[in-house]
PDB file of C-alpha atoms in Angstrom:
ATOM      1  CA  GLN A  25      42.149 178.180  97.516  1.00  0.00           C
ATOM      2  CA  SER A  26      38.860 176.186  98.051  1.00  0.00           C
ATOM      3  CA  PHE A  27      38.519 172.530  96.862  1.00  0.00           C
ATOM      4  CA  ALA A  28      34.853 172.134  98.051  1.00  0.00           C
ATOM      5  CA  ASP A  29      34.108 170.304  94.924  1.00  0.00           C
ATOM      6  CA  TRP A  30      36.780 167.788  95.907  1.00  0.00           C
ATOM      7  CA  PRO A  31      35.754 166.243  99.193  1.00  0.00           C
ATOM      8  CA  ASP A  32      38.151 163.344  98.884  1.00  0.00           C
ATOM      9  CA  LEU A  33      41.268 165.541  98.041  1.00  0.00           C
ATOM     10  CA  PRO A  34      43.003 164.957 101.357  1.00  0.00           C
ATOM     11  CA  ALA A  35      42.747 161.126 100.944  1.00  0.00           C
ATOM     12  CA  VAL A  36      43.829 161.405  97.312  1.00  0.00           C
ATOM     13  CA  ARG A  37      46.876 163.508  98.224  1.00  0.00           C
ATOM     14  CA  ALA A  38      47.796 161.106 101.062  1.00  0.00           C
ATOM     15  CA  PHE A  39      47.516 158.100  98.752  1.00  0.00           C
ATOM     16  CA  GLN A  40      49.754 159.805  96.080  1.00  0.00           C
ATOM     17  CA  ARG A  41      52.355 160.597  98.720  1.00  0.00           C
ATOM     18  CA  ASN A  42      52.223 157.055  99.993  1.00  0.00           C
ATOM     19  CA  VAL A  43      52.725 155.661  96.387  1.00  0.00           C
ATOM     20  CA  LEU A  44      55.799 157.816  95.907  1.00  0.00           C
ATOM     21  CA  GLU A  45      57.164 156.734  99.292  1.00  0.00           C
ATOM     22  CA  GLN A  46      56.639 153.104  98.576  1.00  0.00           C
ATOM     23  CA  VAL A  47      58.033 153.191  95.170  1.00  0.00           C
ATOM     24  CA  SER A  48      61.045 155.446  96.069  1.00  0.00           C
ATOM     25  CA  GLY A  49      61.988 152.845  98.690  1.00  0.00           C
ATOM     26  CA  ILE A  50      62.518 150.072  96.122  1.00  0.00           C
ATOM     27  CA  ALA A  51      66.297 149.350  95.770  1.00  0.00           C
ATOM     28  CA  ASP A  52      66.065 149.350  91.951  1.00  0.00           C
ATOM     29  CA  VAL A  53      64.366 152.743  91.886  1.00  0.00           C
ATOM     30  CA  GLN A  54      66.631 155.741  91.630  1.00  0.00           C
ATOM     31  CA  SER A  55      63.802 158.333  91.651  1.00  0.00           C
ATOM     32  CA  ALA A  56      60.064 158.428  91.250  1.00  0.00           C
ATOM     33  CA  ALA A  57      57.424 160.931  90.417  1.00  0.00           C
ATOM     34  CA  ILE A  58      53.886 161.195  89.399  1.00  0.00           C
ATOM     35  CA  ALA A  59      52.207 163.188  86.487  1.00  0.00           C
ATOM     36  CA  LEU A  60      48.839 163.536  84.923  1.00  0.00           C
ATOM     37  CA  ASN A  61      50.374 162.586  81.559  1.00  0.00           C
ATOM     38  CA  SER A  62      53.276 160.542  80.368  1.00  0.00           C
ATOM     39  CA  PRO A  63      56.392 162.537  79.044  1.00  0.00           C
ATOM     40  CA  ILE A  64      55.324 161.809  75.421  1.00  0.00           C
ATOM     41  CA  ASP A  65      51.550 162.159  75.917  1.00  0.00           C
ATOM     42  CA  ALA A  66      50.030 165.287  74.444  1.00  0.00           C
ATOM     43  CA  GLY A  67      47.750 165.674  77.436  1.00  0.00           C
ATOM     44  CA  TRP A  68      44.932 168.229  77.653  1.00  0.00           C
ATOM     45  CA  THR A  69      44.540 172.019  77.338  1.00  0.00           C
ATOM     46  CA  THR A  70      42.909 174.931  79.039  1.00  0.00           C
ATOM     47  CA  ARG A  71      42.525 178.629  78.763  1.00  0.00           C
ATOM     48  CA  LEU A  72      44.788 180.860  80.824  1.00  0.00           C
ATOM     49  CA  GLY A  73      44.983 184.498  81.842  1.00  0.00           C
ATOM     50  CA  ILE A  74      48.337 186.232  82.471  1.00  0.00           C
ATOM     51  CA  ASP A  75      48.713 189.003  84.969  1.00  0.00           C
ATOM     52  CA  PRO A  76      50.212 191.539  84.464  1.00  0.00           C
ATOM     53  CA  ALA A  77      49.973 191.566  80.608  1.00  0.00           C
ATOM     54  CA  PRO A  78      53.023 189.920  79.170  1.00  0.00           C
ATOM     55  CA  PRO A  79      55.250 191.614  76.569  1.00  0.00           C
ATOM     56  CA  SER A  80      53.614 189.665  73.695  1.00  0.00           C
ATOM     57  CA  PRO A  81      49.946 189.283  74.878  1.00  0.00           C
ATOM     58  CA  PRO A  82      47.678 187.115  72.676  1.00  0.00           C
ATOM     59  CA  ALA A  83      44.843 188.546  70.681  1.00  0.00           C
ATOM     60  CA  GLU A  84      42.508 186.287  72.691  1.00  0.00           C
ATOM     61  CA  LEU A  85      42.992 183.584  75.382  1.00  0.00           C
ATOM     62  CA  GLU A  86      44.567 180.551  73.879  1.00  0.00           C
ATOM     63  CA  GLU A  87      44.509 176.927  74.777  1.00  0.00           C
ATOM     64  CA  VAL A  88      47.728 176.095  76.701  1.00  0.00           C
ATOM     65  CA  ARG A  89      48.955 172.560  77.470  1.00  0.00           C
ATOM     66  CA  MET A  90      48.640 171.544  81.122  1.00  0.00           C
ATOM     67  CA  ARG A  91      51.338 169.129  82.420  1.00  0.00           C
ATOM     68  CA  THR A  92      50.319 168.444  86.073  1.00  0.00           C
ATOM     69  CA  VAL A  93      53.226 166.991  88.080  1.00  0.00           C
ATOM     70  CA  SER A  94      54.460 166.314  91.661  1.00  0.00           C
ATOM     71  CA  PRO A  95      55.487 167.496  94.328  1.00  0.00           C
ATOM     72  CA  ASP A  96      53.162 169.571  96.440  1.00  0.00           C
ATOM     73  CA  ALA A  97      53.822 173.265  96.613  1.00  0.00           C
ATOM     74  CA  LEU A  98      52.227 176.661  96.997  1.00  0.00           C
ATOM     75  CA  PRO A  99      50.101 178.137  94.158  1.00  0.00           C
ATOM     76  CA  VAL A 100      53.007 178.284  91.679  1.00  0.00           C
ATOM     77  CA  VAL A 101      53.652 176.859  88.254  1.00  0.00           C
ATOM     78  CA  LEU A 102      56.541 176.177  85.941  1.00  0.00           C
ATOM     79  CA  VAL A 103      56.296 177.162  82.222  1.00  0.00           C
ATOM     80  CA  ASN A 104      58.167 175.875  79.243  1.00  0.00           C
ATOM     81  CA  GLU A 105      60.550 177.621  76.892  1.00  0.00           C
ATOM     82  CA  SER A 106      57.858 177.775  74.130  1.00  0.00           C
ATOM     83  CA  PHE A 107      55.557 179.620  76.589  1.00  0.00           C
ATOM     84  CA  VAL A 108      58.315 182.174  77.316  1.00  0.00           C
ATOM     85  CA  ARG A 109      59.069 182.730  73.613  1.00  0.00           C
ATOM     86  CA  ARG A 110      55.384 183.079  72.769  1.00  0.00           C
ATOM     87  CA  TYR A 111      54.251 185.445  75.537  1.00  0.00           C
ATOM     88  CA  PHE A 112      57.357 187.036  76.881  1.00  0.00           C
ATOM     89  CA  GLN A 113      59.657 187.473  73.810  1.00  0.00           C
ATOM     90  CA  ASN A 114      62.313 185.452  75.765  1.00  0.00           C
ATOM     91  CA  GLU A 115      62.231 187.904  78.611  1.00  0.00           C
ATOM     92  CA  ASP A 116      62.233 186.814  82.273  1.00  0.00           C
ATOM     93  CA  PRO A 117      58.644 185.618  83.144  1.00  0.00           C
ATOM     94  CA  LEU A 118      59.280 185.062  86.770  1.00  0.00           C
ATOM     95  CA  GLY A 119      56.823 186.941  88.954  1.00  0.00           C
ATOM     96  CA  TYR A 120      54.050 186.939  86.500  1.00  0.00           C
ATOM     97  CA  ARG A 121      50.916 185.056  87.376  1.00  0.00           C
ATOM     98  CA  VAL A 122      48.739 182.704  85.246  1.00  0.00           C
ATOM     99  CA  SER A 123      45.233 182.039  86.207  1.00  0.00           C
ATOM    100  CA  ASN A 124      42.632 179.289  85.400  1.00  0.00           C
ATOM    101  CA  TRP A 125      39.780 177.757  87.229  1.00  0.00           C
ATOM    102  CA  GLY A 126      39.651 181.035  89.229  1.00  0.00           C
ATOM    103  CA  VAL A 127      43.072 180.451  90.811  1.00  0.00           C
ATOM    104  CA  ALA A 128      46.135 182.666  90.203  1.00  0.00           C
ATOM    105  CA  ARG A 129      49.574 180.846  90.329  1.00  0.00           C
ATOM    106  CA  GLU A 130      52.915 182.673  90.236  1.00  0.00           C
ATOM    107  CA  ILE A 131      55.505 181.542  87.533  1.00  0.00           C
ATOM    108  CA  VAL A 132      58.504 180.495  89.565  1.00  0.00           C
ATOM    109  CA  GLY A 133      60.576 178.649  86.861  1.00  0.00           C
ATOM    110  CA  VAL A 134      61.131 177.683  83.250  1.00  0.00           C
ATOM    111  CA  VAL A 135      61.690 174.172  82.032  1.00  0.00           C
ATOM    112  CA  ARG A 136      63.134 172.928  78.710  1.00  0.00           C
ATOM    113  CA  ASP A 137      60.851 172.060  75.937  1.00  0.00           C
ATOM    114  CA  VAL A 138      59.624 168.426  75.708  1.00  0.00           C
ATOM    115  CA  ARG A 139      58.293 167.072  72.356  1.00  0.00           C
ATOM    116  CA  PHE A 140      55.198 165.480  73.812  1.00  0.00           C
ATOM    117  CA  ARG A 141      53.205 165.791  70.539  1.00  0.00           C
ATOM    118  CA  GLY A 142      55.605 163.734  68.462  1.00  0.00           C
ATOM    119  CA  LEU A 143      59.132 164.318  67.208  1.00  0.00           C
ATOM    120  CA  SER A 144      58.041 166.095  63.989  1.00  0.00           C
ATOM    121  CA  ARG A 145      55.720 168.693  65.621  1.00  0.00           C
ATOM    122  CA  ASP A 146      56.683 171.954  67.328  1.00  0.00           C
ATOM    123  CA  VAL A 147      56.414 172.179  71.138  1.00  0.00           C
ATOM    124  CA  PRO A 148      53.433 174.291  72.091  1.00  0.00           C
ATOM    125  CA  PRO A 149      53.338 176.507  75.168  1.00  0.00           C
ATOM    126  CA  ALA A 150      52.879 174.483  78.339  1.00  0.00           C
ATOM    127  CA  VAL A 151      52.222 175.075  81.966  1.00  0.00           C
ATOM    128  CA  TYR A 152      53.299 172.742  84.794  1.00  0.00           C
ATOM    129  CA  PRO A 153      51.240 173.035  87.927  1.00  0.00           C
ATOM    130  CA  THR A 154      51.315 170.510  90.806  1.00  0.00           C
ATOM    131  CA  PHE A 155      48.820 167.917  92.006  1.00  0.00           C
ATOM    132  CA  ALA A 156      48.410 169.973  95.161  1.00  0.00           C
ATOM    133  CA  GLN A 157      46.820 172.745  93.043  1.00  0.00           C
ATOM    134  CA  MET A 158      44.997 170.562  90.537  1.00  0.00           C
ATOM    135  CA  PRO A 159      43.702 167.392  92.135  1.00  0.00           C
ATOM    136  CA  PHE A 160      43.331 164.406  89.951  1.00  0.00           C
ATOM    137  CA  GLY A 161      42.577 160.782  91.136  1.00  0.00           C
ATOM    138  CA  SER A 162      44.239 159.127  88.086  1.00  0.00           C
ATOM    139  CA  PHE A 163      47.852 159.558  87.324  1.00  0.00           C
ATOM    140  CA  PHE A 164      51.031 158.248  85.711  1.00  0.00           C
ATOM    141  CA  LEU A 165      53.689 156.870  88.034  1.00  0.00           C
ATOM    142  CA  MET A 166      57.221 157.380  86.529  1.00  0.00           C
ATOM    143  CA  ALA A 167      60.395 155.869  87.815  1.00  0.00           C
ATOM    144  CA  ARG A 168      64.057 155.893  86.992  1.00  0.00           C
ATOM    145  CA  ILE A 169      65.285 152.363  87.544  1.00  0.00           C
ATOM    146  CA  ARG A 170      68.362 150.227  87.651  1.00  0.00           C
ATOM    147  CA  GLY A 171      68.624 146.872  86.039  1.00  0.00           C
ATOM    148  CA  THR A 172      65.806 145.246  83.953  1.00  0.00           C
ATOM    149  CA  SER A 173      62.491 146.942  83.632  1.00  0.00           C
ATOM    150  CA  GLU A 174      60.434 143.670  84.154  1.00  0.00           C
ATOM    151  CA  ALA A 175      62.029 143.009  87.480  1.00  0.00           C
ATOM    152  CA  ALA A 176      61.334 146.560  88.597  1.00  0.00           C
ATOM    153  CA  PHE A 177      57.800 146.442  87.280  1.00  0.00           C
ATOM    154  CA  GLY A 178      57.105 143.490  89.498  1.00  0.00           C
ATOM    155  CA  ARG A 179      58.393 145.175  92.576  1.00  0.00           C
ATOM    156  CA  ILE A 180      56.498 148.312  91.859  1.00  0.00           C
ATOM    157  CA  ARG A 181      53.313 146.382  91.442  1.00  0.00           C
ATOM    158  CA  GLU A 182      53.740 144.675  94.840  1.00  0.00           C
ATOM    159  CA  ARG A 183      54.418 148.091  96.596  1.00  0.00           C
ATOM    160  CA  VAL A 184      51.434 149.791  95.002  1.00  0.00           C
ATOM    161  CA  TRP A 185      49.080 146.873  95.707  1.00  0.00           C
ATOM    162  CA  SER A 186      50.327 146.741  99.241  1.00  0.00           C
ATOM    163  CA  LEU A 187      48.433 150.097  99.565  1.00  0.00           C
ATOM    164  CA  ASP A 188      45.304 149.008  97.701  1.00  0.00           C
ATOM    165  CA  ARG A 189      45.032 145.545  96.240  1.00  0.00           C
ATOM    166  CA  ASP A 190      42.040 146.507  94.131  1.00  0.00           C
ATOM    167  CA  LEU A 191      43.854 149.288  92.383  1.00  0.00           C
ATOM    168  CA  ALA A 192      43.988 149.002  88.552  1.00  0.00           C
ATOM    169  CA  LEU A 193      47.502 149.161  87.116  1.00  0.00           C
ATOM    170  CA  SER A 194      47.771 149.343  83.382  1.00  0.00           C
ATOM    171  CA  ASN A 195      50.192 150.224  80.602  1.00  0.00           C
ATOM    172  CA  MET A 196      53.416 149.506  82.495  1.00  0.00           C
ATOM    173  CA  THR A 197      56.052 150.215  79.750  1.00  0.00           C
ATOM    174  CA  THR A 198      59.379 152.031  79.417  1.00  0.00           C
ATOM    175  CA  VAL A 199      59.782 155.447  77.908  1.00  0.00           C
ATOM    176  CA  GLU A 200      61.870 153.866  75.189  1.00  0.00           C
ATOM    177  CA  GLN A 201      59.001 151.537  74.305  1.00  0.00           C
ATOM    178  CA  ASN A 202      56.660 154.410  74.216  1.00  0.00           C
ATOM    179  CA  LEU A 203      58.894 156.472  72.041  1.00  0.00           C
ATOM    180  CA  SER A 204      59.496 153.584  69.636  1.00  0.00           C
ATOM    181  CA  ALA A 205      55.718 153.216  69.300  1.00  0.00           C
ATOM    182  CA  THR A 206      55.369 156.950  68.537  1.00  0.00           C
ATOM    183  CA  VAL A 207      57.995 156.919  65.820  1.00  0.00           C
ATOM    184  CA  ALA A 208      56.910 153.466  64.431  1.00  0.00           C
ATOM    185  CA  GLN A 209      55.126 154.943  61.434  1.00  0.00           C
ATOM    186  CA  PRO A 210      57.831 157.493  60.394  1.00  0.00           C
ATOM    187  CA  ARG A 211      60.472 154.882  60.974  1.00  0.00           C
ATOM    188  CA  PHE A 212      58.649 152.560  58.593  1.00  0.00           C
ATOM    189  CA  ASN A 213      58.189 155.312  56.047  1.00  0.00           C
ATOM    190  CA  VAL A 214      61.923 156.202  56.183  1.00  0.00           C
ATOM    191  CA  LEU A 215      62.900 152.488  55.795  1.00  0.00           C
ATOM    192  CA  LEU A 216      60.578 152.108  52.876  1.00  0.00           C
ATOM    193  CA  LEU A 217      61.996 155.184  51.228  1.00  0.00           C
ATOM    194  CA  SER A 218      65.579 154.034  51.982  1.00  0.00           C
ATOM    195  CA  PHE A 219      64.832 150.690  50.386  1.00  0.00           C
ATOM    196  CA  PHE A 220      63.502 152.358  47.225  1.00  0.00           C
ATOM    197  CA  ALA A 221      66.449 154.815  47.157  1.00  0.00           C
ATOM    198  CA  SER A 222      68.905 151.879  47.383  1.00  0.00           C
ATOM    199  CA  VAL A 223      67.139 150.114  44.505  1.00  0.00           C
ATOM    200  CA  ALA A 224      67.202 153.354  42.429  1.00  0.00           C
ATOM    201  CA  LEU A 225      70.939 153.705  43.141  1.00  0.00           C
ATOM    202  CA  ALA A 226      71.611 150.051  42.155  1.00  0.00           C
ATOM    203  CA  LEU A 227      69.624 150.514  38.976  1.00  0.00           C
ATOM    204  CA  ALA A 228      71.487 153.718  38.189  1.00  0.00           C
ATOM    205  CA  ALA A 229      74.836 151.976  38.655  1.00  0.00           C
ATOM    206  CA  VAL A 230      73.691 149.063  36.365  1.00  0.00           C
ATOM    207  CA  GLY A 231      72.420 151.727  33.846  1.00  0.00           C
ATOM    208  CA  ILE A 232      75.783 153.629  33.873  1.00  0.00           C
ATOM    209  CA  TYR A 233      77.670 150.376  33.415  1.00  0.00           C
ATOM    210  CA  GLY A 234      75.451 149.331  30.522  1.00  0.00           C
ATOM    211  CA  VAL A 235      75.722 152.667  28.757  1.00  0.00           C
ATOM    212  CA  MET A 236      79.564 152.877  29.192  1.00  0.00           C
ATOM    213  CA  ALA A 237      79.985 149.179  28.114  1.00  0.00           C
ATOM    214  CA  PHE A 238      77.861 149.829  24.942  1.00  0.00           C
ATOM    215  CA  GLY A 239      79.930 152.957  24.211  1.00  0.00           C
ATOM    216  CA  VAL A 240      83.122 151.128  24.553  1.00  0.00           C
ATOM    217  CA  ASN A 241      81.917 148.347  22.314  1.00  0.00           C
ATOM    218  CA  ARG A 242      80.742 150.918  19.657  1.00  0.00           C
ATOM    219  CA  ARG A 243      84.167 152.702  19.723  1.00  0.00           C
ATOM    220  CA  THR A 244      86.350 149.529  19.687  1.00  0.00           C
ATOM    221  CA  GLN A 245      88.028 150.596  16.405  1.00  0.00           C
ATOM    222  CA  GLU A 246      88.559 154.236  17.499  1.00  0.00           C
ATOM    223  CA  ILE A 247      90.221 152.859  20.771  1.00  0.00           C
ATOM    224  CA  GLY A 248      92.278 150.549  18.651  1.00  0.00           C
ATOM    225  CA  ILE A 249      93.543 153.447  16.524  1.00  0.00           C
ATOM    226  CA  ARG A 250      94.388 155.469  19.626  1.00  0.00           C
ATOM    227  CA  LEU A 251      96.317 152.647  21.040  1.00  0.00           C
ATOM    228  CA  SER A 252      98.138 151.817  17.782  1.00  0.00           C
ATOM    229  CA  LEU A 253      99.195 155.631  17.575  1.00  0.00           C
ATOM    230  CA  GLY A 254     100.780 155.343  20.915  1.00  0.00           C
ATOM    231  CA  GLU A 255      98.172 156.539  23.369  1.00  0.00           C
ATOM    232  CA  GLY A 256      98.737 154.969  26.756  1.00  0.00           C
ATOM    233  CA  ARG A 257      96.252 152.463  28.222  1.00  0.00           C
ATOM    234  CA  TRP A 258      96.022 154.598  31.302  1.00  0.00           C
ATOM    235  CA  ASN A 259      94.906 157.489  29.282  1.00  0.00           C
ATOM    236  CA  VAL A 260      92.266 155.399  27.480  1.00  0.00           C
ATOM    237  CA  MET A 261      90.866 154.213  30.805  1.00  0.00           C
ATOM    238  CA  ARG A 262      90.808 157.650  32.255  1.00  0.00           C
ATOM    239  CA  ARG A 263      88.978 158.906  29.236  1.00  0.00           C
ATOM    240  CA  VAL A 264      86.195 156.351  29.604  1.00  0.00           C
ATOM    241  CA  VAL A 265      85.881 157.007  33.328  1.00  0.00           C
ATOM    242  CA  TRP A 266      85.693 160.712  32.700  1.00  0.00           C
ATOM    243  CA  GLU A 267      83.001 160.323  30.176  1.00  0.00           C
ATOM    244  CA  GLY A 268      80.948 158.308  32.658  1.00  0.00           C
ATOM    245  CA  ALA A 269      81.630 160.907  35.370  1.00  0.00           C
ATOM    246  CA  VAL A 270      80.257 163.616  33.013  1.00  0.00           C
ATOM    247  CA  LEU A 271      77.085 161.740  32.252  1.00  0.00           C
ATOM    248  CA  ALA A 272      76.598 160.958  35.988  1.00  0.00           C
ATOM    249  CA  SER A 273      77.202 164.759  36.832  1.00  0.00           C
ATOM    250  CA  ILE A 274      74.353 165.740  34.417  1.00  0.00           C
ATOM    251  CA  GLY A 275      72.082 163.184  36.031  1.00  0.00           C
ATOM    252  CA  ILE A 276      73.067 164.331  39.551  1.00  0.00           C
ATOM    253  CA  VAL A 277      72.321 167.939  38.747  1.00  0.00           C
ATOM    254  CA  ILE A 278      68.918 167.054  37.300  1.00  0.00           C
ATOM    255  CA  GLY A 279      68.204 164.814  40.216  1.00  0.00           C
ATOM    256  CA  ALA A 280      69.204 167.492  42.776  1.00  0.00           C
ATOM    257  CA  ALA A 281      66.881 170.001  41.132  1.00  0.00           C
ATOM    258  CA  GLY A 282      63.998 167.507  41.311  1.00  0.00           C
ATOM    259  CA  ALA A 283      64.853 166.759  44.975  1.00  0.00           C
ATOM    260  CA  LEU A 284      64.817 170.543  45.803  1.00  0.00           C
ATOM    261  CA  ALA A 285      61.362 170.807  44.242  1.00  0.00           C
ATOM    262  CA  LEU A 286      59.974 167.827  46.057  1.00  0.00           C
ATOM    263  CA  THR A 287      61.764 167.850  49.413  1.00  0.00           C
ATOM    264  CA  ARG A 288      58.872 169.820  51.068  1.00  0.00           C
ATOM    265  CA  PHE A 289      56.767 166.808  50.793  1.00  0.00           C
ATOM    266  CA  LEU A 290      59.205 164.907  52.976  1.00  0.00           C
ATOM    267  CA  SER A 291      59.537 167.470  55.776  1.00  0.00           C
ATOM    268  CA  SER A 292      57.114 165.519  57.994  1.00  0.00           C
ATOM    269  CA  LEU A 293      59.547 162.564  57.958  1.00  0.00           C
ATOM    270  CA  LEU A 294      62.473 164.691  59.151  1.00  0.00           C
ATOM    271  CA  PHE A 295      63.555 165.389  62.831  1.00  0.00           C
ATOM    272  CA  GLU A 296      65.874 168.281  63.472  1.00  0.00           C
ATOM    273  CA  VAL A 297      67.006 168.164  59.868  1.00  0.00           C
ATOM    274  CA  ASP A 298      66.532 171.034  57.484  1.00  0.00           C
ATOM    275  CA  PRO A 299      64.743 169.720  54.240  1.00  0.00           C
ATOM    276  CA  LEU A 300      67.370 171.698  52.372  1.00  0.00           C
ATOM    277  CA  ASP A 301      70.220 170.581  54.403  1.00  0.00           C
ATOM    278  CA  PRO A 302      73.420 171.069  52.280  1.00  0.00           C
ATOM    279  CA  VAL A 303      75.330 168.316  54.069  1.00  0.00           C
ATOM    280  CA  THR A 304      72.689 165.779  53.075  1.00  0.00           C
ATOM    281  CA  PHE A 305      72.595 166.900  49.481  1.00  0.00           C
ATOM    282  CA  GLY A 306      76.297 166.885  49.307  1.00  0.00           C
ATOM    283  CA  ALA A 307      76.544 163.417  50.710  1.00  0.00           C
ATOM    284  CA  VAL A 308      73.931 162.029  48.342  1.00  0.00           C
ATOM    285  CA  ALA A 309      75.587 163.682  45.389  1.00  0.00           C
ATOM    286  CA  GLY A 310      79.034 162.416  46.447  1.00  0.00           C
ATOM    287  CA  ILE A 311      77.763 158.829  46.864  1.00  0.00           C
ATOM    288  CA  SER A 312      76.031 158.977  43.447  1.00  0.00           C
ATOM    289  CA  ALA A 313      79.251 160.271  41.859  1.00  0.00           C
ATOM    290  CA  LEU A 314      81.285 157.488  43.466  1.00  0.00           C
ATOM    291  CA  VAL A 315      78.864 154.822  42.344  1.00  0.00           C
ATOM    292  CA  ALA A 316      79.033 156.240  38.750  1.00  0.00           C
ATOM    293  CA  VAL A 317      82.889 156.185  38.728  1.00  0.00           C
ATOM    294  CA  ILE A 318      82.898 152.584  40.006  1.00  0.00           C
ATOM    295  CA  ALA A 319      80.299 151.528  37.482  1.00  0.00           C
ATOM    296  CA  SER A 320      82.398 153.075  34.656  1.00  0.00           C
ATOM    297  CA  PHE A 321      85.679 151.540  35.813  1.00  0.00           C
ATOM    298  CA  VAL A 322      84.923 148.010  34.385  1.00  0.00           C
ATOM    299  CA  PRO A 323      84.175 149.223  30.839  1.00  0.00           C
ATOM    300  CA  ALA A 324      87.256 151.570  31.141  1.00  0.00           C
ATOM    301  CA  LEU A 325      89.483 148.664  32.241  1.00  0.00           C
ATOM    302  CA  ARG A 326      88.199 146.544  29.386  1.00  0.00           C
ATOM    303  CA  ALA A 327      88.815 149.383  26.813  1.00  0.00           C
ATOM    304  CA  SER A 328      92.477 149.796  28.158  1.00  0.00           C
ATOM    305  CA  ARG A 329      93.120 146.094  27.612  1.00  0.00           C
ATOM    306  CA  LEU A 330      92.061 145.982  24.005  1.00  0.00           C
ATOM    307  CA  ASN A 331      94.462 144.499  21.467  1.00  0.00           C
ATOM    308  CA  PRO A 332      94.904 147.174  18.792  1.00  0.00           C
ATOM    309  CA  VAL A 333      95.326 144.620  15.961  1.00  0.00           C
ATOM    310  CA  VAL A 334      92.079 142.855  16.906  1.00  0.00           C
ATOM    311  CA  ALA A 335      90.321 146.190  17.520  1.00  0.00           C
ATOM    312  CA  LEU A 336      91.225 147.432  13.973  1.00  0.00           C
ATOM    313  CA  ARG A 337      90.028 144.402  12.316  1.00  0.00           C
ATOM    314  CA  ARG A 338      86.666 144.515  14.001  1.00  0.00           C
ATOM    315  CA  GLU A 339      83.731 145.877  12.010  1.00  0.00           C
TER     316      GLU A 339
END
């Protein structure tokens, strides 16, 4: 392998090794690595050839995600699970070679998929070469740390600047912060939808209460007659609650049908949740039914406490 176009490659490699050694020597750092992209950065793509032909060869060479990482190695690469599913039908890819930039590299391992294009998007096929094979001057430094991140950031800056005071360091954040920024918009959308859903549930409860209270008021004489003929107050209350539950059930069925029709528009907001998840639909229906029963309970209790004499005199 020739790197004639990279005359500074030995110096770049030496600097990258020195950075890893310096950062790994910090007491707060458990481990350190470098990569061309951060774990949740989509990165860049390139076209690859596969030799010999895989079990599921593409109709044409496709753009595959490149995830350059440390450490130094022979001309080998790792591939992710999506790469294996796409080109090898989940068969063993070890021993095959992928080539780009005129260099063939042997597949020596498979890594788990990482959602580096966002939580809601599928993981594309990706290849993990090393910096020794693909030299780049800029890179991400990643460290697993103990304690607070700000304290560790300060020590990391000092160690890196001890090698080159003029080196530009930027975007020092935690993976949690980057992930939070990535899901900020979906999280806001979910919170907004949750707010409107809560308002709708509250309005439904008020509506059910109003309808049942109005119905009890209209049927005061009927309820008075039932009580005067010996019907128990518990039966009167149960009858009113049952009527409220029936009305709520009709509404839940209609609402579920509408949700089934519209749920595909919300699939982009879901992460590892089926848009037609039966547990979710069942939970929503159960909560709605419970709210309806509670909203019907007050009018039912009022009906059971009617004085039959007063109820029969009412016009």
